[in-house]
XYZ file of N, CA, C and O in Angstrom:
620
model
N 0.849 -1.177 0.000
C 0.000 0.000 0.000
C 0.898 1.244 0.000
O 1.775 1.403 0.828
N 0.651 2.135 -0.931
C 1.415 3.373 -1.032
C 0.695 4.465 -0.241
O -0.502 4.668 -0.373
N 1.449 5.169 0.603
C 0.868 6.282 1.350
C 1.288 7.577 0.694
O 2.349 7.664 0.074
N 0.461 8.572 0.830
C 0.738 9.888 0.265
C 1.273 10.784 1.375
O 0.526 11.222 2.237
N 2.568 11.027 1.367
C 3.195 11.845 2.393
C 3.621 13.160 1.759
O 4.319 13.171 0.747
N 3.189 14.264 2.352
C 3.582 15.588 1.860
C 4.672 16.131 2.766
O 4.577 16.041 3.982
N 5.714 16.667 2.169
C 6.809 17.253 2.921
C 6.962 18.696 2.468
O 6.974 18.981 1.277
N 7.062 19.595 3.424
C 7.212 21.010 3.094
C 8.329 21.573 3.944
O 8.281 21.470 5.161
N 9.354 22.132 3.300
C 10.351 22.819 4.119
C 9.945 24.285 4.197
O 9.489 24.883 3.243
N 10.050 24.847 5.355
C 9.508 26.173 5.654
C 9.937 27.276 4.701
O 9.118 28.086 4.297
N 11.203 27.381 4.299
C 11.576 28.514 3.448
C 10.856 28.565 2.104
O 10.678 29.630 1.536
N 10.412 27.422 1.591
C 9.770 27.447 0.275
C 8.245 27.472 0.348
O 7.582 27.463 -0.678
N 7.682 27.476 1.542
C 6.229 27.485 1.676
C 5.659 28.791 1.138
O 6.256 29.854 1.287
N 4.483 28.701 0.516
C 3.828 29.879 -0.048
C 3.476 30.860 1.067
O 2.906 30.485 2.088
N 3.819 32.131 0.882
C 3.595 33.156 1.889
C 2.691 34.243 1.314
O 2.825 34.610 0.153
N 1.787 34.768 2.149
C 0.891 35.846 1.737
C 0.448 36.604 2.980
O 0.730 36.198 4.105
N -0.240 37.708 2.771
C -0.693 38.564 3.873
C -2.213 38.597 3.935
O -2.884 38.664 2.903
N -2.748 38.559 5.146
C -4.173 38.799 5.396
C -4.202 39.997 6.341
O -3.848 39.887 7.513
N -4.513 41.154 5.753
C -4.429 42.434 6.433
C -3.030 42.580 7.020
O -2.063 42.620 6.286
N -2.859 42.595 8.344
C -1.538 42.830 8.913
C -0.744 41.590 9.250
O 0.395 41.687 9.670
N -1.332 40.403 9.114
C -0.653 39.164 9.489
C -0.111 38.452 8.255
O -0.770 38.388 7.219
N 1.092 37.903 8.391
C 1.698 37.139 7.298
C 1.421 35.659 7.538
O 1.700 35.137 8.619
N 0.879 35.006 6.517
C 0.593 33.579 6.603
C 1.506 32.824 5.646
O 1.809 33.308 4.554
N 1.901 31.661 6.080
C 2.688 30.756 5.242
C 1.890 29.458 5.198
O 1.579 28.891 6.243
N 1.541 29.018 4.004
C 0.719 27.810 3.841
C 1.626 26.603 3.660
O 2.455 26.556 2.755
N 1.467 25.618 4.553
C 2.300 24.414 4.501
C 1.640 23.258 3.783
O 2.301 22.274 3.497
N 0.328 23.327 3.526
C -0.335 22.253 2.793
C -1.509 21.685 3.556
O -1.781 22.059 4.701
N -2.176 20.762 2.884
C -3.348 20.135 3.461
C -3.072 18.679 3.804
O -2.091 18.098 3.359
N -3.945 18.125 4.614
C -3.872 16.720 4.977
C -4.910 16.011 4.125
O -6.116 16.143 4.347
N -4.432 15.295 3.117
C -5.306 14.680 2.126
C -6.356 13.785 2.784
O -6.053 13.008 3.679
N -7.592 13.933 2.328
C -8.684 13.119 2.818
C -9.238 13.550 4.168
O -10.187 12.967 4.666
N -8.661 14.559 4.787
C -9.113 15.019 6.101
C -9.698 16.418 6.071
O -10.332 16.840 7.025
N -9.428 17.168 4.990
C -9.944 18.534 4.900
C -9.286 19.487 5.870
O -9.857 20.522 6.201
N -8.086 19.147 6.354
C -7.365 20.015 7.280
C -6.187 20.659 6.570
O -5.568 20.047 5.696
N -5.876 21.900 6.969
C -4.786 22.655 6.355
C -3.908 23.242 7.447
O -4.396 23.564 8.538
N -2.618 23.383 7.142
C -1.645 23.843 8.116
C -1.042 25.166 7.650
O -0.586 25.275 6.508
N -1.058 26.154 8.544
C -0.542 27.493 8.272
C 0.375 27.917 9.414
O 0.164 27.524 10.561
N 1.319 28.759 9.086
C 2.064 29.479 10.116
C 1.648 30.937 9.982
O 1.585 31.466 8.872
N 1.350 31.584 11.106
C 0.919 32.975 11.090
C 1.935 33.805 11.874
O 2.208 33.514 13.040
N 2.503 34.806 11.215
C 3.358 35.785 11.872
C 2.462 36.957 12.255
O 1.859 37.597 11.388
N 2.351 37.203 13.564
C 1.451 38.231 14.083
C 2.310 39.368 14.632
O 2.948 39.219 15.669
N 2.340 40.515 13.936
C 3.153 41.629 14.430
C 2.553 42.266 15.685
O 1.366 42.074 15.983
N 3.355 43.033 16.410
C 2.843 43.726 17.590
C 1.602 44.558 17.249
O 1.552 45.242 16.228
N 0.579 44.442 18.105
C -0.640 45.220 17.925
C -1.663 44.592 17.004
O -2.798 45.044 16.938
N -1.295 43.549 16.281
C -2.242 42.922 15.354
C -3.231 42.053 16.130
O -2.896 41.467 17.157
N -4.456 41.997 15.616
C -5.491 41.200 16.278
C -6.581 40.833 15.281
O -6.649 41.384 14.184
N -7.426 39.901 15.684
C -8.639 39.601 14.935
C -9.820 40.037 15.804
O -9.736 39.997 17.032
N -10.920 40.446 15.178
C -12.100 40.768 15.986
C -12.725 39.469 16.510
O -12.545 38.404 15.909
N -13.449 39.530 17.625
C -14.166 38.345 18.091
C -15.119 37.850 17.004
O -15.865 38.634 16.418
N -15.066 36.533 16.740
C -15.852 35.979 15.640
C -16.110 34.489 15.856
O -15.520 33.873 16.740
N -17.001 33.943 15.038
C -17.273 32.507 15.008
C -17.210 32.031 13.563
O -17.364 32.828 12.628
N -16.996 30.741 13.400
C -17.101 30.088 12.086
C -17.210 28.591 12.300
O -16.937 28.080 13.392
N -17.613 27.900 11.267
C -17.825 26.455 11.325
C -16.521 25.696 11.549
O -16.489 24.671 12.224
N -15.435 26.171 10.981
C -14.159 25.460 11.053
C -13.601 25.447 12.471
O -13.544 26.475 13.128
N -13.177 24.269 12.904
C -12.396 24.227 14.130
C -11.032 24.814 13.831
O -10.612 24.883 12.671
N -10.342 25.296 14.854
C -8.976 25.792 14.692
C -8.143 25.323 15.878
O -8.618 25.343 17.009
N -6.929 24.922 15.582
C -5.973 24.562 16.616
C -4.783 25.499 16.455
O -4.207 25.585 15.373
N -4.458 26.233 17.516
C -3.361 27.194 17.506
C -2.236 26.660 18.397
O -2.495 26.287 19.548
N -1.020 26.675 17.904
C 0.156 26.305 18.701
C 1.130 27.477 18.643
O 1.642 27.805 17.569
N 1.358 28.126 19.779
C 2.256 29.279 19.820
C 3.696 28.772 19.706
O 4.135 27.954 20.520
N 4.392 29.258 18.690
C 5.774 28.860 18.449
C 6.736 29.839 19.118
O 7.710 29.437 19.746
N 6.458 31.129 18.957
C 7.297 32.142 19.618
C 6.471 33.381 19.894
O 5.456 33.631 19.244
N 6.919 34.154 20.868
C 6.216 35.378 21.223
C 5.089 35.109 22.205
O 5.041 34.076 22.864
N 4.182 36.063 22.269
C 3.052 35.998 23.196
C 1.782 36.419 22.472
O 1.750 37.471 21.824
N 0.747 35.593 22.557
C -0.540 35.864 21.923
C -1.620 35.642 22.972
O -1.623 34.616 23.655
N -2.530 36.605 23.110
C -3.660 36.426 24.016
C -4.863 35.986 23.195
O -5.234 36.646 22.217
N -5.449 34.856 23.594
C -6.629 34.318 22.925
C -7.848 34.628 23.776
O -7.851 34.386 24.985
N -8.882 35.189 23.152
C -10.160 35.397 23.815
C -11.104 34.278 23.429
O -11.178 33.913 22.255
N -11.805 33.717 24.418
C -12.800 32.667 24.179
C -14.128 33.226 24.671
O -14.266 33.588 25.851
N -15.099 33.305 23.760
C -16.372 33.965 24.057
C -17.505 32.952 23.929
O -18.067 32.754 22.857
N -17.801 32.308 25.046
C -18.894 31.352 25.118
C -19.957 31.955 26.028
O -19.875 33.119 26.388
N -20.921 31.159 26.454
C -21.930 31.633 27.394
C -21.242 31.980 28.703
O -20.357 31.257 29.167
N -21.604 33.107 29.282
C -20.988 33.539 30.532
C -19.866 34.523 30.270
O -19.805 35.171 29.229
N -18.975 34.624 31.223
C -17.861 35.577 31.142
C -16.842 35.130 30.091
O -16.532 33.948 29.994
N -16.292 36.082 29.335
C -15.227 35.726 28.391
C -14.003 35.216 29.160
O -13.765 35.596 30.307
N -13.255 34.323 28.515
C -12.000 33.829 29.085
C -10.863 34.315 28.208
O -11.001 34.390 26.984
N -9.742 34.623 28.825
C -8.565 35.060 28.085
C -7.397 34.168 28.480
O -7.156 33.944 29.665
N -6.722 33.651 27.469
C -5.607 32.734 27.672
C -4.351 33.388 27.120
O -4.312 33.749 25.933
N -3.340 33.556 27.975
C -2.063 34.084 27.508
C -1.280 32.920 26.908
O -0.913 31.980 27.605
N -1.058 32.983 25.596
C -0.332 31.932 24.907
C 1.140 32.271 24.786
O 1.504 33.246 24.130
N 1.965 31.464 25.424
C 3.412 31.573 25.325
C 3.918 30.389 24.509
O 3.153 29.454 24.228
N 5.187 30.371 24.097
C 5.680 29.246 23.301
C 5.338 27.898 23.951
O 5.540 27.702 25.148
N 4.744 27.030 23.145
C 4.306 25.720 23.612
C 2.831 25.639 23.921
O 2.264 24.551 23.995
N 2.160 26.779 24.100
C 0.725 26.783 24.389
C -0.053 26.310 23.171
O 0.225 26.731 22.046
N -1.036 25.435 23.404
C -1.943 24.978 22.346
C -3.358 25.353 22.767
O -3.782 25.061 23.887
N -4.077 26.038 21.876
C -5.463 26.420 22.120
C -6.302 25.794 21.006
O -6.064 26.052 19.824
N -7.269 24.964 21.394
C -8.169 24.330 20.433
C -9.519 25.029 20.523
O -10.119 25.093 21.602
N -9.962 25.569 19.401
C -11.240 26.280 19.342
C -12.214 25.422 18.532
O -12.023 25.226 17.329
N -13.251 24.885 19.186
C -14.203 24.047 18.444
C -15.064 24.858 17.473
O -15.107 26.088 17.526
N -15.735 24.157 16.617
C -16.630 24.753 15.638
C -17.631 25.692 16.318
O -18.192 25.361 17.359
N -17.813 26.871 15.727
C -18.797 27.871 16.156
C -18.567 28.438 17.555
O -19.482 29.013 18.134
N -17.375 28.315 18.075
C -17.033 28.904 19.367
C -16.465 30.308 19.114
O -15.550 30.468 18.302
N -17.000 31.308 19.795
C -16.493 32.665 19.635
C -15.068 32.776 20.134
O -14.730 32.232 21.188
N -14.231 33.467 19.354
C -12.819 33.586 19.724
C -12.164 34.746 18.986
O -12.721 35.284 18.030
N -10.975 35.108 19.438
C -10.122 36.049 18.728
C -8.708 35.889 19.255
O -8.460 35.088 20.166
N -7.778 36.638 18.681
C -6.435 36.709 19.244
C -5.893 38.110 19.081
O -6.355 38.870 18.240
N -4.912 38.432 19.940
C -4.243 39.732 19.870
C -2.793 39.549 20.302
O -2.503 38.787 21.229
N -1.904 40.214 19.597
C -0.512 40.297 20.022
C -0.342 41.667 20.667
O -0.151 42.665 19.990
N -0.445 41.704 21.995
C -0.336 42.962 22.734
C 1.104 43.261 23.144
O 1.362 44.260 23.813
N 2.035 42.407 22.735
C 3.436 42.604 23.113
C 4.134 43.537 22.117
O 3.526 43.990 21.150
N 5.394 43.763 22.344
C 6.199 44.615 21.459
C 7.026 43.781 20.468
O 7.821 44.331 19.718
N 6.836 42.467 20.477
C 7.601 41.559 19.611
C 6.657 40.790 18.693
O 5.489 40.577 19.035
N 7.168 40.347 17.542
C 6.392 39.465 16.677
C 6.067 38.168 17.414
O 6.828 37.737 18.285
N 4.952 37.568 17.031
C 4.587 36.237 17.524
C 4.398 35.330 16.306
O 4.011 35.808 15.230
N 4.702 34.055 16.479
C 4.463 33.066 15.419
C 3.607 31.953 15.994
O 3.876 31.442 17.084
N 2.568 31.585 15.224
C 1.607 30.582 15.652
C 1.398 29.597 14.509
O 1.222 30.003 13.355
N 1.426 28.306 14.824
C 1.062 27.279 13.857
C -0.434 27.051 13.996
O -0.946 26.931 15.124
N -1.160 27.038 12.877
C -2.621 26.893 12.899
C -3.026 25.715 12.030
O -2.564 25.591 10.885
N -3.892 24.874 12.568
C -4.531 23.812 11.786
C -6.000 24.193 11.706
O -6.638 24.466 12.725
N -6.519 24.241 10.465
C -7.913 24.651 10.264
C -8.516 23.837 9.129
O -7.805 23.225 8.320
N -9.826 23.879 9.038
C -10.542 23.130 8.008
C -10.570 23.900 6.679
O -10.159 25.055 6.602
N -11.094 23.242 5.668
C -11.116 23.762 4.296
C -11.745 25.143 4.202
O -11.304 25.989 3.426
N -12.789 25.402 4.986
C -13.480 26.701 4.956
C -12.491 27.841 5.185
O -12.524 28.856 4.486
N -11.593 27.678 6.150
C -10.635 28.743 6.453
C -9.565 28.844 5.360
O -9.111 29.941 5.044
N -9.188 27.717 4.792
C -8.238 27.739 3.671
C -8.807 28.565 2.517
O -8.131 29.422 1.953
N -10.074 28.331 2.181
C -10.720 29.100 1.102
C -10.809 30.586 1.481
O -10.579 31.453 0.648
N -11.155 30.875 2.741
C -11.238 32.261 3.180
C -9.892 32.957 3.032
O -9.801 34.045 2.469
N -8.822 32.352 3.543
C -7.490 32.962 3.457
C -7.113 33.208 1.998
O -6.583 34.268 1.660
N -7.398 32.242 1.129
C -7.091 32.424 -0.294
C -7.867 33.587 -0.891
O -7.358 34.313 -1.745
N -9.106 33.798 -0.444
C -9.942 34.850 -1.039
C -9.527 36.249 -0.594
O -9.843 37.221 -1.270
N -8.835 36.364 0.535
C -8.431 37.690 1.030
C -6.916 37.899 0.979
O -6.428 38.953 1.391
N -6.195 36.915 0.470
C -4.731 36.984 0.449
C -4.232 38.145 -0.395
O -4.806 38.481 -1.430
N -3.152 38.752 0.078
C -2.482 39.826 -0.639
C -0.990 39.516 -0.644
O -0.475 38.969 0.337
N -0.282 39.858 -1.719
C 1.158 39.592 -1.741
C 1.957 40.536 -0.840
O 3.120 40.273 -0.543
N 1.330 41.642 -0.394
C 2.031 42.646 0.408
C 1.248 42.973 1.671
O 0.019 42.927 1.676
N 1.935 43.365 2.744
C 1.228 43.769 3.955
C 0.576 45.128 3.781
O 0.940 45.891 2.882
N -0.385 45.414 4.629
C -1.004 46.735 4.632
C 0.007 47.772 5.072
O 0.864 47.513 5.911
N -0.103 48.935 4.541
C 0.681 50.087 4.993
C -0.265 50.942 5.830
O -1.060 51.698 5.303
N -0.238 50.776 7.130
C -1.137 51.514 8.006
C -2.412 50.739 8.274
O -2.527 49.565 7.929
N -3.404 51.382 8.873
C -4.660 50.700 9.194
C -5.430 50.329 7.928
O -5.245 50.953 6.875
N -6.323 49.315 8.013
C -7.101 48.926 6.841
C -7.971 50.086 6.342
O -8.545 50.828 7.129
N -8.048 50.217 5.029
C -8.908 51.233 4.429
C -10.350 50.734 4.415
O -10.596 49.535 4.599
N -11.309 51.610 4.165
C -12.692 51.145 4.016
C -12.819 50.080 2.921
O -13.573 49.122 3.086
N -12.063 50.211 1.830
C -12.108 49.208 0.757
C -11.565 47.863 1.249
O -12.116 46.803 0.917
N -10.489 47.881 2.041
C -9.949 46.637 2.612
C -10.988 45.970 3.500
O -11.222 44.761 3.404
N -11.607 46.760 4.366
C -12.602 46.217 5.289
C -13.812 45.668 4.540
O -14.354 44.619 4.914
N -14.218 46.344 3.481
C -15.347 45.862 2.682
C -15.007 44.535 2.004
O -15.809 43.599 2.005
N -13.800 44.432 1.442
C -13.360 43.206 0.757
C -13.294 42.037 1.743
O -13.817 40.952 1.471
N -12.711 42.273 2.906
C -12.604 41.214 3.909
C -13.981 40.874 4.474
O -14.303 39.701 4.674
N -14.814 41.881 4.696
C -16.168 41.637 5.188
C -16.988 40.785 4.234
O -17.710 39.875 4.665
N -16.874 41.047 2.935
C -17.590 40.239 1.936
C -17.075 38.800 1.944
O -17.861 37.849 1.854
N -15.753 38.633 2.079
C -15.179 37.283 2.132
C -15.632 36.554 3.404
O -15.909 35.352 3.369
N -15.723 37.280 4.516
C -16.219 36.684 5.762
C -17.653 36.196 5.582
O -18.001 35.088 6.007
N -18.468 37.004 4.953
C -19.859 36.634 4.718
C -19.948 35.356 3.874
O -20.709 34.443 4.192
N -19.145 35.296 2.812
C -19.144 34.096 1.954
C -18.665 32.858 2.703
O -19.121 31.755 2.439
N -17.747 33.043 3.649
C -17.160 31.916 4.371
C -17.929 31.550 5.646
O -17.544 30.626 6.348
N -18.994 32.279 5.944
C -19.763 31.977 7.148
C -19.069 32.408 8.424
O -19.285 31.828 9.490
N -18.228 33.442 8.329
C -17.561 33.996 9.505
C -18.437 35.134 10.020
O -18.772 36.051 9.278
N -18.802 35.055 11.291
C -19.707 36.037 11.889
C -18.988 36.767 13.015
O -18.415 36.136 13.902
N -19.051 38.095 12.991
C -18.428 38.900 14.033
C -19.369 38.983 15.236
O -20.577 39.073 15.075
N -18.786 38.969 16.419
C -19.555 39.039 17.654
C -19.642 40.471 18.155
O -18.657 41.212 18.098
N -20.792 40.844 18.656
C -20.986 42.123 19.319
C -20.917 41.849 20.813
O -21.821 41.252 21.376
N -19.823 42.229 21.435
C -19.638 41.950 22.859
C -20.103 43.129 23.685
O -19.923 44.278 23.320
N -20.700 42.812 24.840
C -21.123 43.860 25.770
C -19.882 44.518 26.357
O -18.882 43.861 26.609
N -19.936 45.821 26.556
C -18.794 46.539 27.138
C -19.065 46.917 28.552
O -20.058 47.175 29.004
């Protein structure tokens, strides 16, 4: 029986930007619908609280990332340091933020839905400054197509 083994060395992995974060795509796991990405999160970068069908597994490789988990009740915040693994199940509200002064790197395993979303919003270059209204509109439309819903949290 022949097995299909994919090997990717990091320097040659496809790299692209989603707003302020740089993603490197390492490939998919055939027959499982799972995809592996490395995300470079610069200081101050974050995602808004959101939900989606795809599960996500985050493994902090370097730096510090704070993960917000927004379920019923009080929000939980997890400080992710190197070695921390955060598993976010399907449709669980979550976000992340790099509140430190250093870059953070996170390995992410996600389902096909997120792979398609990243491809639809990918840019070869990082943003210069905050997102423009056109950037936000483009990403918002892609979120809608991918079933990504933003959460309105009480303040």
